[in-house]
XYZ file of N, CA and C in Angstrom:
396
model
N 157.406 4.855 -51.322
C 157.709 4.651 -49.952
C 156.434 4.755 -49.012
N 156.313 3.940 -48.051
C 155.096 4.141 -47.193
C 155.583 3.979 -45.777
N 155.338 4.931 -44.943
C 155.647 4.881 -43.443
C 154.397 4.976 -42.699
N 154.387 3.840 -41.971
C 153.016 3.806 -41.001
C 153.524 4.026 -39.633
N 152.719 4.873 -38.842
C 152.907 5.030 -37.319
C 151.879 4.144 -36.750
N 152.253 3.418 -35.747
C 151.309 2.357 -35.042
C 151.453 2.552 -33.534
N 150.355 2.630 -32.830
C 150.422 2.765 -31.381
C 149.421 1.727 -31.019
N 149.992 0.495 -30.613
C 149.175 -0.527 -30.330
C 148.284 -0.365 -29.071
N 147.089 -0.944 -29.045
C 146.224 -0.911 -27.973
C 146.965 -1.593 -26.759
N 146.668 -0.901 -25.633
C 147.176 -1.627 -24.376
C 148.475 -0.745 -23.874
N 149.158 0.016 -24.819
C 150.286 0.802 -24.440
C 149.883 2.101 -24.227
N 150.518 2.944 -23.321
C 150.135 4.277 -23.085
C 150.197 5.162 -24.244
N 149.379 6.229 -24.296
C 149.222 7.096 -25.374
C 150.492 7.871 -25.461
N 151.306 7.875 -26.538
C 152.498 8.648 -26.742
C 152.328 10.054 -26.760
N 153.297 10.789 -26.309
C 153.174 12.377 -26.450
C 154.612 12.626 -27.262
N 154.539 12.856 -28.573
C 155.574 13.330 -29.233
C 156.416 12.269 -29.935
N 155.977 11.061 -29.751
C 156.663 9.966 -30.393
C 155.679 8.817 -30.774
N 156.088 7.881 -31.510
C 155.258 6.782 -31.913
C 155.871 5.362 -31.226
N 155.111 4.522 -30.932
C 155.635 3.255 -30.416
C 156.332 2.444 -31.467
N 155.546 2.279 -32.625
C 156.134 1.492 -33.744
C 156.000 2.081 -34.952
N 156.997 2.029 -35.803
C 156.842 2.465 -37.112
C 157.204 1.400 -38.070
N 156.522 1.102 -39.100
C 156.773 0.276 -40.259
C 157.012 1.014 -41.537
N 157.903 0.481 -42.387
C 158.356 1.085 -43.591
C 158.314 0.116 -44.737
N 157.657 0.519 -45.782
C 157.606 -0.242 -46.878
C 158.291 0.413 -48.324
N 159.340 -0.221 -48.738
C 160.073 0.399 -49.785
C 161.000 1.447 -49.171
N 161.693 2.142 -50.127
C 162.573 3.217 -49.719
C 163.982 2.645 -49.423
N 164.843 3.692 -49.207
C 166.391 3.241 -48.825
C 166.511 3.719 -47.432
N 167.236 3.103 -46.692
C 167.495 3.441 -45.302
C 168.941 4.274 -45.091
N 168.910 5.329 -44.378
C 170.143 6.146 -44.075
C 170.163 6.305 -42.610
N 171.407 6.131 -42.193
C 171.720 6.402 -40.759
C 172.480 7.620 -40.510
N 171.907 8.561 -39.784
C 172.668 9.807 -39.531
C 173.445 9.751 -38.278
N 174.714 10.063 -38.340
C 175.517 10.076 -37.208
C 175.014 10.966 -36.013
N 175.490 10.844 -34.855
C 175.168 11.702 -33.759
C 175.422 13.085 -34.062
N 174.590 14.129 -33.891
C 174.773 15.513 -34.411
C 174.866 16.240 -32.965
N 175.906 16.863 -32.751
C 176.084 17.721 -31.492
C 175.887 19.166 -31.934
N 176.058 19.973 -30.866
C 175.797 21.473 -31.002
C 177.056 22.134 -31.500
N 177.592 21.807 -32.671
C 178.799 22.531 -33.319
C 178.446 23.119 -34.557
N 179.160 24.193 -34.673
C 179.128 24.975 -36.012
C 180.047 24.391 -36.890
N 180.187 24.928 -38.194
C 180.928 24.331 -39.205
C 182.662 24.314 -38.924
N 182.842 25.305 -37.746
C 184.330 25.435 -37.572
C 184.545 24.732 -36.203
N 183.902 23.763 -35.824
C 183.926 23.100 -34.531
C 183.819 23.903 -33.278
N 183.119 25.000 -33.342
C 182.914 25.693 -32.241
C 181.534 25.266 -31.575
N 181.662 24.962 -30.220
C 180.488 24.408 -29.375
C 179.567 25.502 -29.286
N 178.223 25.445 -29.752
C 177.269 26.419 -29.599
C 176.425 26.186 -28.213
N 176.326 27.233 -27.473
C 175.505 27.089 -26.228
C 176.188 26.347 -25.053
N 177.500 26.631 -24.832
C 178.088 25.860 -23.686
C 177.378 26.065 -22.526
N 176.934 24.705 -21.692
C 176.256 24.903 -20.424
C 174.810 25.217 -20.630
N 174.297 25.223 -21.844
C 172.934 25.581 -22.000
C 172.179 24.293 -22.893
N 171.389 23.607 -22.080
C 170.683 22.582 -22.741
C 169.763 23.041 -23.980
N 168.994 24.147 -23.773
C 168.158 24.687 -24.722
C 168.970 25.027 -26.019
N 170.021 25.871 -25.928
C 170.774 26.145 -27.059
C 171.459 25.044 -27.829
N 171.924 24.023 -26.922
C 172.578 22.822 -27.533
C 171.414 21.918 -28.283
N 170.306 21.802 -27.664
C 169.153 21.149 -28.296
C 168.785 21.674 -29.652
N 168.695 23.044 -29.637
C 168.347 23.661 -30.829
C 169.473 23.450 -31.927
N 170.718 23.577 -31.507
C 171.810 23.496 -32.626
C 171.941 22.165 -32.979
N 171.859 21.144 -32.204
C 171.976 19.751 -32.476
C 170.912 19.358 -33.510
N 169.681 19.891 -33.255
C 168.524 19.502 -34.059
C 168.634 20.220 -35.473
N 169.111 21.468 -35.429
C 169.430 22.160 -36.645
C 170.366 21.322 -37.542
N 171.443 20.914 -36.886
C 172.431 20.171 -37.643
C 171.879 18.811 -38.145
N 170.936 18.314 -37.276
C 170.153 16.940 -37.868
C 169.476 17.389 -39.142
N 168.689 18.487 -39.031
C 167.883 18.938 -40.306
C 168.754 19.146 -41.532
N 169.897 19.745 -41.266
C 170.918 19.938 -42.351
C 171.325 18.660 -43.005
N 171.697 17.646 -42.039
C 172.015 16.365 -42.568
C 170.922 15.646 -43.283
N 169.732 15.902 -42.923
C 168.477 15.235 -43.639
C 168.470 16.014 -45.088
N 168.609 17.272 -45.037
C 168.480 17.933 -46.282
C 169.600 17.544 -47.236
N 170.697 17.201 -46.755
C 171.779 16.782 -47.465
C 171.504 15.590 -48.432
N 170.536 14.760 -47.914
C 170.232 13.557 -48.652
C 168.676 13.657 -49.280
N 168.259 14.787 -49.189
C 166.824 14.974 -49.809
C 165.875 14.536 -48.929
N 165.992 14.372 -47.639
C 165.008 14.048 -46.643
C 164.500 15.134 -45.810
N 163.516 14.895 -45.064
C 162.826 15.736 -44.233
C 162.711 15.066 -42.918
N 162.058 15.825 -41.816
C 161.849 15.384 -40.607
C 160.746 14.233 -40.676
N 159.934 14.317 -41.661
C 158.872 13.220 -41.873
C 159.452 11.929 -42.245
N 160.757 11.955 -42.738
C 161.471 10.784 -43.276
C 162.125 9.982 -42.050
N 162.112 10.573 -40.725
C 162.880 9.934 -39.788
C 162.074 8.843 -39.004
N 162.505 7.741 -39.075
C 161.725 6.596 -38.532
C 162.257 6.319 -36.958
N 163.442 6.609 -36.586
C 164.089 6.249 -35.275
C 165.056 7.436 -34.940
N 164.884 7.933 -33.712
C 165.751 9.057 -33.302
C 166.127 8.617 -31.749
N 167.377 8.956 -31.531
C 167.869 8.688 -30.121
C 168.579 10.087 -29.787
N 168.090 10.699 -28.622
C 168.614 11.879 -28.226
C 169.300 11.575 -26.722
N 170.605 11.934 -26.828
C 171.270 11.686 -25.683
C 171.476 13.118 -24.916
N 171.303 13.119 -23.508
C 171.340 14.268 -22.897
C 172.045 14.153 -21.575
N 173.051 14.906 -21.309
C 173.882 15.070 -20.052
C 172.937 15.694 -19.010
N 172.963 14.922 -17.767
C 172.266 15.501 -16.667
C 170.685 15.516 -16.928
N 170.104 14.472 -17.613
C 168.763 14.589 -17.912
C 167.928 14.626 -16.588
N 166.913 15.508 -16.540
C 165.900 15.755 -15.530
C 164.753 16.420 -16.168
N 163.781 16.698 -15.576
C 162.568 17.430 -15.992
C 162.886 18.783 -16.597
N 163.765 19.533 -16.085
C 164.109 20.825 -16.577
C 165.040 20.757 -17.903
N 166.005 19.837 -17.927
C 166.825 19.698 -19.100
C 166.010 19.066 -20.177
N 165.027 18.153 -19.874
C 164.221 17.640 -20.843
C 163.317 18.733 -21.623
N 162.801 19.546 -20.759
C 162.024 20.579 -21.388
C 162.787 21.547 -22.231
N 163.971 21.811 -21.772
C 164.870 22.748 -22.475
C 165.251 22.229 -23.752
N 165.707 21.050 -23.786
C 166.107 20.250 -25.016
C 165.058 20.237 -26.010
N 163.771 19.684 -25.584
C 162.719 19.570 -26.525
C 162.231 20.912 -27.131
N 162.219 21.957 -26.273
C 161.847 23.287 -26.867
C 162.900 23.660 -27.668
N 164.233 23.545 -27.624
C 165.256 23.895 -28.553
C 165.065 23.125 -29.829
N 164.671 21.788 -29.671
C 164.381 21.007 -30.914
C 163.123 21.596 -31.676
N 162.082 21.869 -30.983
C 160.896 22.358 -31.615
C 161.212 23.749 -32.246
N 161.999 24.703 -31.582
C 162.275 25.962 -32.158
C 163.132 25.776 -33.424
N 163.943 24.773 -33.443
C 164.996 24.531 -34.615
C 164.069 24.175 -35.796
N 163.138 23.170 -35.485
C 162.222 22.747 -36.457
C 161.320 23.881 -36.989
N 160.890 24.707 -36.274
C 159.922 25.772 -36.595
C 158.515 25.336 -36.823
N 158.287 24.153 -36.481
C 156.965 23.479 -36.560
C 156.895 22.355 -35.602
N 155.665 21.767 -35.571
C 155.549 20.578 -34.662
C 156.456 19.460 -35.297
N 157.216 18.811 -34.429
C 158.135 17.733 -34.892
C 157.257 16.492 -35.096
N 157.346 15.907 -36.284
C 156.557 14.661 -36.533
C 156.898 13.519 -35.568
N 156.035 12.700 -35.137
C 156.370 11.683 -34.189
C 157.232 10.450 -34.798
N 158.058 10.079 -34.124
C 158.904 9.119 -34.554
C 159.112 7.999 -33.443
N 159.773 6.870 -33.700
C 160.077 5.968 -32.702
C 161.407 6.688 -32.054
N 161.157 7.244 -30.914
C 162.325 8.003 -30.298
C 162.591 7.447 -28.805
N 163.810 7.613 -28.572
C 164.311 7.433 -27.112
C 165.208 8.598 -26.779
N 164.862 9.034 -25.540
C 165.834 10.131 -24.930
C 166.504 9.424 -23.787
N 167.836 9.381 -23.699
C 168.730 8.708 -22.774
C 169.526 9.718 -21.958
N 169.466 9.731 -20.684
C 170.249 10.494 -19.821
C 171.649 9.778 -19.785
N 172.807 10.580 -19.909
C 174.018 10.061 -19.877
C 174.853 10.932 -18.974
N 176.171 10.373 -18.532
C 176.980 10.965 -17.652
C 177.867 12.111 -18.489
N 178.200 11.624 -19.704
C 179.044 12.569 -20.658
C 178.941 12.192 -21.922
N 179.282 13.210 -22.894
C 179.337 12.783 -24.366
C 180.759 12.838 -24.733
N 180.974 12.700 -26.126
C 182.330 12.519 -26.494
C 183.252 13.593 -26.301
N 182.794 14.852 -26.358
C 183.649 16.003 -26.195
C 183.177 16.821 -24.982
N 184.283 17.412 -24.200
C 183.838 18.413 -23.137
C 182.943 19.420 -23.504
N 181.936 19.571 -22.556
C 180.970 20.591 -22.859
C 179.779 20.184 -23.619
N 179.923 19.116 -24.320
C 178.680 18.595 -25.103
C 177.551 18.179 -24.025
N 176.340 18.797 -24.292
C 175.291 18.320 -23.514
C 174.136 17.621 -24.186
N 174.170 17.537 -25.481
C 173.092 17.022 -26.352
C 173.761 16.381 -27.631
N 173.335 15.229 -27.900
C 173.732 14.559 -29.196
C 172.438 13.786 -29.811
N 172.260 13.842 -31.048
C 170.972 13.431 -31.668
C 171.413 12.545 -32.808
N 170.922 11.312 -32.856
C 171.142 10.514 -34.071
C 169.925 9.965 -34.740
N 169.796 9.607 -35.857
C 168.539 9.114 -36.482
C 168.708 8.159 -37.513
N 167.648 7.297 -37.829
C 167.469 6.414 -38.862
C 166.390 7.018 -39.901
N 166.757 7.036 -40.914
C 165.810 7.788 -42.078
C 165.542 6.913 -43.151
N 164.409 6.979 -43.822
C 164.012 6.211 -44.880
C 163.600 7.218 -46.072
N 164.338 7.130 -47.098
C 164.055 8.047 -48.223
C 163.638 7.227 -49.540
């Protein structure tokens, strides 16, 4: 499998993401939205964007590991954030980085500010498309 990251001339230089990704070979997997829940459906970090970003990304990493994938296998990621602003963006991305324990590989990603998520108290949800 070959994953190529492309940032075409004329577009702004991305910070932490890639404008275009092409994939040759491999199998595509779709990871459902991961919220900040533990295995007993307890919400982790109620009211805390950092804690929920960290737990949601930890859950995404566990989902990836469950199919033998890594963060390098992610080709598209969407991050939904309640009350998105500069402060919550910084908190969520720091939580994600801390969960990864390393620099997160760039992917074709989108962060979307939303009014609410599926369950009360959820502030962050992350889904992904992966090639393995």
